[in-house]
Amino acid sequence: MTDADTGAPGAAVMGFVMVAGGEVDQVYVAAEHRGAGVAAPLLAAAERRIAESGHRTAWLAVVPGNERARRFYERQGWRDEGWFEHDAPGPDGPIRVPCHRYVKDVRRNS
């Protein structure tokens, strides 16, 4: 199941994040809010949700050429594990897309 978080209830949607198991499936920030500090709290919420669901490590895929996203994730403490083939959903089944696999330890301190 995929779960989404848009931030504060009742507030205008500035962006959202989607989590599927241990994967940060999507991080989206509306164009008019990019560069305004919206993505970091959304990503942190995804990391918390993944940790709370019992995963020790979170992962996400970044397509080639998305240098802005790669720099952002690296600033947030994510590590590039290298290339892998990501099965993205398509209208006729999965589409294999070469991506960078980023990971982060999200274990909660006890």
The first five atom37 places (N, CA, C, CB, O) and aatype in JSON, in Angstrom:
{
  "aatype": [12, 16, 3, 0, 3, 16, 7, 0, 14, 7, 0, 0, 19, 12, 7, 13, 19, 12, 19, 0, 7, 7, 6, 19, 3, 5, 19, 18, 19, 0, 0, 6, 8, 1, 7, 0, 7, 19, 0, 0, 14, 10, 10, 0, 0, 0, 6, 1, 1, 9, 0, 6, 15, 7, 8, 1, 16, 0, 17, 10, 0, 19, 19, 14, 7, 2, 6, 1, 0, 1, 1, 13, 18, 6, 1, 5, 7, 17, 1, 3, 6, 7, 17, 13, 6, 8, 3, 0, 14, 7, 14, 3, 7, 14, 9, 1, 19, 14, 4, 8, 1, 18, 19, 11, 3, 19, 1, 1, 2, 15],
  "atom_mask": [
    [1, 1, 1, 1, 1],
    [1, 1, 1, 1, 1],
    [1, 1, 1, 1, 1],
    [1, 1, 1, 1, 1],
    [1, 1, 1, 1, 1],
    [1, 1, 1, 1, 1],
    [1, 1, 1, 0, 1],
    [1, 1, 1, 1, 1],
    [1, 1, 1, 1, 1],
    [1, 1, 1, 0, 1],
    [1, 1, 1, 1, 1],
    [1, 1, 1, 1, 1],
    [1, 1, 1, 1, 1],
    [1, 1, 1, 1, 1],
    [1, 1, 1, 0, 1],
    [1, 1, 1, 1, 1],
    [1, 1, 1, 1, 1],
    [1, 1, 1, 1, 1],
    [1, 1, 1, 1, 1],
    [1, 1, 1, 1, 1],
    [1, 1, 1, 0, 1],
    [1, 1, 1, 0, 1],
    [1, 1, 1, 1, 1],
    [1, 1, 1, 1, 1],
    [1, 1, 1, 1, 1],
    [1, 1, 1, 1, 1],
    [1, 1, 1, 1, 1],
    [1, 1, 1, 1, 1],
    [1, 1, 1, 1, 1],
    [1, 1, 1, 1, 1],
    [1, 1, 1, 1, 1],
    [1, 1, 1, 1, 1],
    [1, 1, 1, 1, 1],
    [1, 1, 1, 1, 1],
    [1, 1, 1, 0, 1],
    [1, 1, 1, 1, 1],
    [1, 1, 1, 0, 1],
    [1, 1, 1, 1, 1],
    [1, 1, 1, 1, 1],
    [1, 1, 1, 1, 1],
    [1, 1, 1, 1, 1],
    [1, 1, 1, 1, 1],
    [1, 1, 1, 1, 1],
    [1, 1, 1, 1, 1],
    [1, 1, 1, 1, 1],
    [1, 1, 1, 1, 1],
    [1, 1, 1, 1, 1],
    [1, 1, 1, 1, 1],
    [1, 1, 1, 1, 1],
    [1, 1, 1, 1, 1],
    [1, 1, 1, 1, 1],
    [1, 1, 1, 1, 1],
    [1, 1, 1, 1, 1],
    [1, 1, 1, 0, 1],
    [1, 1, 1, 1, 1],
    [1, 1, 1, 1, 1],
    [1, 1, 1, 1, 1],
    [1, 1, 1, 1, 1],
    [1, 1, 1, 1, 1],
    [1, 1, 1, 1, 1],
    [1, 1, 1, 1, 1],
    [1, 1, 1, 1, 1],
    [1, 1, 1, 1, 1],
    [1, 1, 1, 1, 1],
    [1, 1, 1, 0, 1],
    [1, 1, 1, 1, 1],
    [1, 1, 1, 1, 1],
    [1, 1, 1, 1, 1],
    [1, 1, 1, 1, 1],
    [1, 1, 1, 1, 1],
    [1, 1, 1, 1, 1],
    [1, 1, 1, 1, 1],
    [1, 1, 1, 1, 1],
    [1, 1, 1, 1, 1],
    [1, 1, 1, 1, 1],
    [1, 1, 1, 1, 1],
    [1, 1, 1, 0, 1],
    [1, 1, 1, 1, 1],
    [1, 1, 1, 1, 1],
    [1, 1, 1, 1, 1],
    [1, 1, 1, 1, 1],
    [1, 1, 1, 0, 1],
    [1, 1, 1, 1, 1],
    [1, 1, 1, 1, 1],
    [1, 1, 1, 1, 1],
    [1, 1, 1, 1, 1],
    [1, 1, 1, 1, 1],
    [1, 1, 1, 1, 1],
    [1, 1, 1, 1, 1],
    [1, 1, 1, 0, 1],
    [1, 1, 1, 1, 1],
    [1, 1, 1, 1, 1],
    [1, 1, 1, 0, 1],
    [1, 1, 1, 1, 1],
    [1, 1, 1, 1, 1],
    [1, 1, 1, 1, 1],
    [1, 1, 1, 1, 1],
    [1, 1, 1, 1, 1],
    [1, 1, 1, 1, 1],
    [1, 1, 1, 1, 1],
    [1, 1, 1, 1, 1],
    [1, 1, 1, 1, 1],
    [1, 1, 1, 1, 1],
    [1, 1, 1, 1, 1],
    [1, 1, 1, 1, 1],
    [1, 1, 1, 1, 1],
    [1, 1, 1, 1, 1],
    [1, 1, 1, 1, 1],
    [1, 1, 1, 1, 1],
    [1, 1, 1, 1, 1]
  ],
  "atom_positions": [
    [[0.84, -1.19, 0.0], [0.0, 0.0, 0.0], [0.88, 1.24, 0.0], [-0.95, 0.0, 1.22], [1.91, 1.28, 0.68]],
    [[0.49, 2.22, -0.72], [1.21, 3.49, -0.76], [0.48, 4.46, 0.14], [1.31, 4.04, -2.22], [-0.75, 4.53, 0.14]],
    [[1.24, 5.22, 0.91], [0.69, 6.2, 1.83], [1.24, 7.56, 1.42], [1.04, 5.86, 3.32], [2.39, 7.66, 0.99]],
    [[0.43, 8.61, 1.55], [0.87, 9.95, 1.15], [0.71, 10.91, 2.31], [0.06, 10.45, -0.07], [-0.14, 10.73, 3.18]],
    [[1.55, 11.95, 2.32], [1.5, 13.0, 3.33], [1.62, 14.33, 2.61], [2.62, 12.83, 4.41], [2.56, 14.55, 1.84]],
    [[0.67, 15.23, 2.87], [0.71, 16.54, 2.22], [1.04, 17.66, 3.2], [-0.61, 16.84, 1.55], [1.04, 18.83, 2.81]],
    [[1.32, 17.32, 4.44], [1.63, 18.36, 5.42], [0.47, 18.59, 6.35], [0.0, 0.0, 0.0], [-0.23, 17.64, 6.72]],
    [[0.25, 19.82, 6.75], [-0.76, 20.16, 7.75], [-2.18, 19.95, 7.21], [-0.58, 21.6, 8.21], [-2.47, 20.37, 6.09]],
    [[-3.05, 19.32, 8.0], [-4.44, 19.15, 7.56], [-5.11, 20.51, 7.33], [-5.23, 18.34, 8.6], [-4.93, 21.44, 8.12]],
    [[-5.87, 20.61, 6.26], [-6.59, 21.84, 5.97], [-5.78, 22.92, 5.28], [0.0, 0.0, 0.0], [-6.33, 23.93, 4.84]],
    [[-4.46, 22.74, 5.19], [-3.61, 23.75, 4.56], [-3.6, 23.53, 3.05], [-2.16, 23.69, 5.13], [-3.9, 22.44, 2.58]],
    [[-3.26, 24.57, 2.3], [-3.09, 24.43, 0.86], [-1.95, 23.45, 0.61], [-2.8, 25.82, 0.19], [-0.94, 23.48, 1.3]],
    [[-2.12, 22.59, -0.37], [-1.1, 21.58, -0.67], [0.06, 22.26, -1.4], [-1.7, 20.42, -1.53], [-0.08, 22.75, -2.51]],
    [[1.22, 22.26, -0.72], [2.43, 22.81, -1.3], [3.27, 21.71, -1.93], [3.24, 23.56, -0.23], [4.13, 21.97, -2.77]],
    [[3.0, 20.48, -1.52], [3.73, 19.34, -2.02], [3.22, 18.1, -1.33], [0.0, 0.0, 0.0], [2.35, 18.16, -0.46]],
    [[3.77, 16.96, -1.72], [3.41, 15.72, -1.05], [4.55, 14.73, -1.16], [2.11, 15.12, -1.64], [5.45, 14.88, -1.98]],
    [[4.47, 13.72, -0.33], [5.43, 12.62, -0.37], [4.62, 11.33, -0.29], [6.49, 12.72, 0.79], [3.62, 11.25, 0.43]],
    [[5.07, 10.33, -1.03], [4.41, 9.02, -1.01], [5.42, 7.96, -0.57], [3.81, 8.67, -2.4], [6.57, 7.96, -1.01]],
    [[4.96, 7.05, 0.28], [5.79, 5.98, 0.83], [5.13, 4.65, 0.48], [5.97, 6.13, 2.38], [3.92, 4.5, 0.62]],
    [[5.93, 3.69, 0.03], [5.45, 2.33, -0.24], [6.44, 1.37, 0.41], [5.32, 2.06, -1.78], [7.52, 1.14, -0.12]],
    [[6.08, 0.82, 1.56], [7.0, -0.04, 2.29], [8.19, 0.77, 2.76], [0.0, 0.0, 0.0], [8.02, 1.78, 3.45]],
    [[9.4, 0.35, 2.38], [10.6, 1.09, 2.75], [11.05, 2.08, 1.7], [0.0, 0.0, 0.0], [12.12, 2.67, 1.82]],
    [[10.23, 2.27, 0.67], [10.59, 3.17, -0.43], [9.91, 4.52, -0.3], [10.25, 2.55, -1.76], [8.71, 4.6, -0.03]],
    [[10.69, 5.58, -0.49], [10.1, 6.91, -0.7], [9.76, 6.92, -2.18], [11.09, 8.11, -0.28], [10.63, 7.11, -3.03]],
    [[8.49, 6.72, -2.47], [8.03, 6.52, -3.85], [8.03, 7.83, -4.63], [6.65, 5.91, -3.86], [8.39, 7.85, -5.8]],
    [[7.61, 8.92, -3.99], [7.59, 10.22, -4.66], [7.78, 11.33, -3.65], [6.27, 10.42, -5.43], [7.29, 11.26, -2.52]],
    [[8.5, 12.35, -4.05], [8.56, 13.62, -3.33], [8.22, 14.68, -4.37], [9.99, 13.88, -2.64], [8.93, 14.83, -5.36]],
    [[7.14, 15.41, -4.14], [6.71, 16.42, -5.1], [6.48, 17.74, -4.37], [5.43, 15.96, -5.85], [5.83, 17.78, -3.32]],
    [[7.0, 18.81, -4.94], [6.76, 20.16, -4.44], [6.21, 20.97, -5.6], [8.07, 20.81, -3.84], [6.79, 21.0, -6.69]],
    [[5.08, 21.65, -5.36], [4.47, 22.49, -6.4], [5.48, 23.53, -6.86], [3.17, 23.18, -5.86], [6.26, 24.05, -6.06]],
    [[5.47, 23.82, -8.14], [6.46, 24.71, -8.75], [6.59, 26.04, -8.01], [6.1, 24.98, -10.19], [7.71, 26.53, -7.83]],
    [[5.48, 26.62, -7.59], [5.54, 27.92, -6.93], [6.15, 27.86, -5.53], [4.16, 28.52, -6.85], [6.4, 28.9, -4.92]],
    [[6.39, 26.64, -5.01], [6.97, 26.5, -3.67], [8.37, 25.88, -3.69], [6.06, 25.65, -2.8], [8.97, 25.66, -2.64]],
    [[8.9, 25.61, -4.87], [10.24, 25.02, -4.94], [11.27, 26.03, -4.48], [10.55, 24.55, -6.38], [11.21, 27.21, -4.81]],
    [[12.23, 25.53, -3.71], [13.27, 26.4, -3.16], [12.86, 27.11, -1.9], [0.0, 0.0, 0.0], [13.61, 27.94, -1.39]],
    [[11.65, 26.81, -1.37], [11.14, 27.51, -0.19], [11.23, 26.66, 1.08], [9.69, 27.92, -0.42], [10.65, 27.02, 2.1]],
    [[11.94, 25.54, 1.02], [12.11, 24.71, 2.21], [10.98, 23.73, 2.47], [0.0, 0.0, 0.0], [10.83, 23.25, 3.59]],
    [[10.19, 23.42, 1.46], [9.07, 22.5, 1.62], [9.52, 21.04, 1.57], [8.03, 22.76, 0.53], [8.99, 20.22, 2.32]],
    [[10.46, 20.71, 0.71], [10.84, 19.31, 0.48], [11.46, 18.64, 1.7], [11.8, 19.23, -0.68], [11.16, 17.48, 1.96]],
    [[12.31, 19.34, 2.44], [13.0, 18.71, 3.57], [12.03, 18.19, 4.63], [13.96, 19.7, 4.2], [12.19, 17.05, 5.07]],
    [[11.02, 18.98, 5.06], [10.09, 18.41, 6.05], [9.23, 17.28, 5.49], [9.19, 19.5, 6.57], [8.87, 16.35, 6.22]],
    [[8.9, 17.34, 4.2], [8.15, 16.23, 3.6], [9.0, 14.96, 3.6], [7.72, 16.59, 2.17], [8.5, 13.89, 3.94]],
    [[10.27, 15.08, 3.21], [11.15, 13.92, 3.19], [11.35, 13.38, 4.61], [12.5, 14.28, 2.56], [11.37, 12.16, 4.81]],
    [[11.49, 14.26, 5.59], [11.64, 13.83, 6.98], [10.41, 13.06, 7.45], [11.89, 15.05, 7.9], [10.52, 12.08, 8.18]],
    [[9.22, 13.5, 7.02], [7.99, 12.79, 7.38], [7.99, 11.39, 6.77], [6.74, 13.58, 6.9], [7.56, 10.43, 7.41]],
    [[8.46, 11.28, 5.53], [8.55, 9.96, 4.89], [9.53, 9.07, 5.64], [8.98, 10.11, 3.41], [9.25, 7.89, 5.86]],
    [[10.67, 9.61, 6.03], [11.66, 8.84, 6.77], [11.08, 8.34, 8.09], [12.92, 9.68, 7.03], [11.29, 7.19, 8.46]],
    [[10.35, 9.2, 8.8], [9.72, 8.79, 10.07], [8.7, 7.68, 9.84], [9.02, 10.0, 10.74], [8.67, 6.7, 10.58]],
    [[7.89, 7.83, 8.81], [6.87, 6.83, 8.52], [7.52, 5.48, 8.21], [5.98, 7.28, 7.34], [7.04, 4.44, 8.67]],
    [[8.6, 5.49, 7.45], [9.29, 4.24, 7.11], [9.88, 3.62, 8.37], [10.39, 4.5, 6.07], [9.77, 2.41, 8.57]],
    [[10.51, 4.43, 9.21], [11.08, 3.91, 10.46], [9.99, 3.36, 11.36], [11.86, 5.02, 11.19], [10.16, 2.29, 11.95]],
    [[8.88, 4.06, 11.49], [7.78, 3.62, 12.35], [7.15, 2.32, 11.87], [6.72, 4.71, 12.43], [6.55, 1.59, 12.65]],
    [[7.28, 2.04, 10.58], [6.73, 0.79, 10.05], [7.7, -0.38, 10.2], [6.36, 0.97, 8.58], [7.42, -1.49, 9.76]],
    [[8.86, -0.12, 10.83], [9.79, -1.19, 11.16], [10.97, -1.36, 10.22], [0.0, 0.0, 0.0], [11.78, -2.26, 10.42]],
    [[11.08, -0.53, 9.21], [12.21, -0.63, 8.28], [13.43, 0.06, 8.89], [11.87, 0.0, 6.9], [13.31, 1.11, 9.52]],
    [[14.58, -0.54, 8.71], [15.83, 0.05, 9.19], [16.43, 1.0, 8.17], [16.84, -1.04, 9.53], [17.1, 1.97, 8.52]],
    [[16.17, 0.72, 6.89], [16.74, 1.5, 5.81], [15.63, 1.94, 4.86], [17.83, 0.7, 5.06], [14.77, 1.14, 4.49]],
    [[15.67, 3.19, 4.46], [14.76, 3.71, 3.44], [15.53, 3.78, 2.13], [14.18, 5.12, 3.84], [16.75, 3.89, 2.12]],
    [[14.8, 3.7, 1.03], [15.45, 3.83, -0.27], [14.55, 4.63, -1.2], [15.77, 2.44, -0.88], [13.34, 4.76, -0.98]],
    [[15.18, 5.16, -2.26], [14.44, 5.87, -3.3], [15.25, 5.81, -4.58], [14.15, 7.34, -2.88], [16.45, 5.56, -4.57]],
    [[14.56, 6.05, -5.69], [15.19, 6.02, -7.01], [15.22, 7.42, -7.59], [14.42, 5.06, -7.96], [14.26, 8.18, -7.47]],
    [[16.34, 7.76, -8.22], [16.49, 9.06, -8.89], [16.91, 8.78, -10.34], [17.54, 9.98, -8.15], [17.9, 8.1, -10.6]],
    [[16.13, 9.33, -11.28], [16.42, 9.09, -12.7], [17.66, 9.87, -13.12], [15.2, 9.5, -13.57], [17.99, 10.9, -12.53]],
    [[18.34, 9.38, -14.16], [19.52, 10.08, -14.67], [19.16, 11.51, -15.08], [20.13, 9.31, -15.85], [18.07, 11.76, -15.61]],
    [[20.06, 12.41, -14.85], [19.86, 13.8, -15.26], [19.19, 14.67, -14.21], [0.0, 0.0, 0.0], [19.15, 15.89, -14.36]],
    [[18.66, 14.07, -13.14], [18.0, 14.87, -12.11], [19.02, 15.25, -11.04], [16.79, 14.09, -11.49], [18.95, 14.8, -9.9]],
    [[19.96, 16.1, -11.43], [21.04, 16.5, -10.53], [20.54, 17.3, -9.34], [22.08, 17.32, -11.28], [21.08, 17.19, -8.24]],
    [[19.5, 18.09, -9.54], [18.95, 18.88, -8.43], [18.45, 17.95, -7.33], [17.8, 19.8, -8.92], [18.72, 18.19, -6.15]],
    [[17.73, 16.9, -7.7], [17.23, 15.94, -6.71], [18.39, 15.22, -6.03], [16.29, 14.91, -7.37], [18.38, 15.03, -4.82]],
    [[19.38, 14.81, -6.82], [20.52, 14.09, -6.22], [21.23, 14.96, -5.19], [21.51, 13.66, -7.32], [21.57, 14.48, -4.11]],
    [[21.46, 16.23, -5.51], [22.12, 17.13, -4.55], [21.26, 17.29, -3.29], [22.4, 18.52, -5.19], [21.77, 17.29, -2.17]],
    [[19.94, 17.44, -3.48], [19.04, 17.59, -2.34], [19.11, 16.36, -1.43], [17.59, 17.8, -2.82], [19.29, 16.51, -0.22]],
    [[18.99, 15.17, -1.98], [19.02, 13.96, -1.15], [20.35, 13.81, -0.43], [18.74, 12.72, -1.99], [20.39, 13.41, 0.73]],
    [[21.43, 14.12, -1.11], [22.75, 14.03, -0.47], [22.86, 15.02, 0.69], [23.86, 14.29, -1.5], [23.45, 14.69, 1.72]],
    [[22.3, 16.22, 0.54], [22.31, 17.19, 1.65], [21.48, 16.7, 2.83], [21.77, 18.56, 1.18], [21.73, 17.08, 3.97]],
    [[20.5, 15.86, 2.56], [19.64, 15.32, 3.62], [20.2, 14.03, 4.22], [18.25, 15.06, 3.06], [19.53, 13.39, 5.04]],
    [[21.41, 13.66, 3.84], [22.07, 12.5, 4.44], [21.87, 11.18, 3.7], [0.0, 0.0, 0.0], [22.23, 10.13, 4.22]],
    [[21.31, 11.22, 2.5], [21.12, 10.02, 1.71], [22.4, 9.69, 0.97], [19.94, 10.19, 0.72], [23.19, 10.58, 0.65]],
    [[22.61, 8.39, 0.69], [23.84, 7.89, 0.07], [23.49, 7.19, -1.25], [24.58, 6.92, 1.02], [22.59, 6.36, -1.3]],
    [[24.21, 7.52, -2.31], [24.02, 6.9, -3.62], [24.71, 5.54, -3.62], [24.59, 7.81, -4.76], [25.93, 5.45, -3.47]],
    [[23.92, 4.47, -3.79], [24.47, 3.12, -3.86], [24.8, 2.7, -5.28], [23.5, 2.13, -3.25], [25.3, 1.6, -5.49]],
    [[24.52, 3.55, -6.26], [24.84, 3.22, -7.64], [23.61, 2.91, -8.46], [0.0, 0.0, 0.0], [22.47, 3.13, -8.03]],
    [[23.86, 2.42, -9.66], [22.81, 2.17, -10.64], [22.04, 0.91, -10.34], [23.41, 2.09, -12.03], [22.59, -0.06, -9.81]],
    [[20.74, 0.92, -10.68], [19.92, -0.28, -10.68], [18.77, -0.07, -11.65], [19.39, -0.59, -9.25], [18.51, 1.05, -12.08]],
    [[18.09, -1.14, -12.02], [16.94, -1.08, -12.91], [15.68, -1.01, -12.05], [16.9, -2.32, -13.87], [15.33, -1.96, -11.35]],
    [[15.0, 0.13, -12.12], [13.78, 0.35, -11.34], [12.57, -0.01, -12.2], [13.68, 1.83, -10.85], [12.49, 0.41, -13.35]],
    [[11.65, -0.78, -11.64], [10.42, -1.13, -12.35], [9.37, -0.07, -12.06], [9.91, -2.54, -11.94], [8.67, -0.14, -11.05]],
    [[9.27, 0.91, -12.95], [8.28, 1.98, -12.81], [6.95, 1.49, -13.38], [8.75, 3.29, -13.53], [6.93, 0.76, -14.37]],
    [[5.83, 1.89, -12.75], [4.54, 1.46, -13.27], [4.27, 2.07, -14.65], [3.42, 1.83, -12.3], [4.56, 3.25, -14.88]],
    [[3.71, 1.27, -15.54], [3.35, 1.74, -16.87], [1.95, 1.24, -17.22], [0.0, 0.0, 0.0], [1.41, 0.38, -16.52]],
    [[1.37, 1.75, -18.28], [0.0, 1.38, -18.63], [-0.16, -0.1, -18.99], [-0.48, 2.23, -19.78], [-1.25, -0.66, -18.84]],
    [[0.92, -0.73, -19.47], [0.86, -2.14, -19.86], [1.75, -3.0, -18.98], [1.26, -2.3, -21.32], [2.17, -4.09, -19.39]],
    [[2.05, -2.54, -17.78], [2.94, -3.26, -16.88], [4.19, -2.45, -16.6], [0.0, 0.0, 0.0], [4.34, -1.34, -17.1]],
    [[5.08, -3.01, -15.79], [6.28, -2.26, -15.38], [7.18, -1.88, -16.55], [7.08, -3.08, -14.39], [7.29, -2.61, -17.54]],
    [[7.8, -0.72, -16.42], [8.79, -0.23, -17.39], [10.12, -0.16, -16.66], [8.38, 1.18, -18.0], [10.22, 0.5, -15.62]],
    [[11.12, -0.82, -17.18], [12.45, -0.82, -16.55], [13.15, 0.5, -16.85], [13.31, -2.02, -17.05], [13.33, 0.87, -18.01]],
    [[13.54, 1.2, -15.79], [14.18, 2.51, -15.92], [15.5, 2.47, -15.15], [13.26, 3.66, -15.39], [15.51, 2.16, -13.96]],
    [[16.63, 2.78, -15.81], [17.89, 2.85, -15.06], [17.85, 4.06, -14.13], [19.12, 2.93, -16.02], [17.52, 5.17, -14.55]],
    [[18.19, 3.85, -12.87], [18.15, 4.91, -11.85], [19.32, 4.76, -10.9], [16.82, 4.87, -11.07], [19.99, 3.73, -10.86]],
    [[19.54, 5.83, -10.14], [20.44, 5.76, -9.0], [19.6, 5.34, -7.8], [21.17, 7.15, -8.74], [18.5, 5.85, -7.59]],
    [[20.11, 4.41, -7.02], [19.44, 3.96, -5.79], [20.08, 4.69, -4.62], [19.53, 2.4, -5.61], [21.26, 4.53, -4.33]],
    [[19.27, 5.5, -3.93], [19.72, 6.22, -2.74], [19.16, 5.52, -1.52], [19.28, 7.71, -2.77], [18.02, 5.05, -1.53]],
    [[19.96, 5.44, -0.45], [19.54, 4.8, 0.79], [19.87, 5.69, 1.98], [20.2, 3.42, 0.95], [20.76, 6.54, 1.92]],
    [[19.14, 5.46, 3.07], [19.41, 6.17, 4.32], [18.99, 5.29, 5.48], [18.67, 7.53, 4.36], [17.92, 4.67, 5.44]],
    [[19.81, 5.23, 6.49], [19.49, 4.52, 7.73], [18.44, 5.36, 8.47], [20.78, 4.28, 8.62], [18.69, 6.52, 8.79]],
    [[17.29, 4.77, 8.74], [16.22, 5.5, 9.41], [15.84, 4.86, 10.74], [15.0, 5.56, 8.51], [14.77, 5.15, 11.28]],
    [[16.7, 4.01, 11.28], [16.42, 3.37, 12.57], [16.15, 4.43, 13.62], [17.58, 2.46, 13.01], [16.84, 5.45, 13.71]],
    [[15.16, 4.17, 14.39], [14.81, 5.09, 15.49], [15.71, 4.82, 16.68], [13.32, 4.94, 15.89], [16.02, 3.67, 16.98]],
    [[16.12, 5.88, 17.35], [16.9, 5.73, 18.57], [15.98, 5.25, 19.68], [17.59, 7.06, 18.97], [14.89, 5.8, 19.87]],
    [[16.4, 4.23, 20.42], [15.58, 3.71, 21.51], [16.1, 4.17, 22.85], [15.54, 2.19, 21.48], [15.53, 3.83, 23.88]]
  ]
}
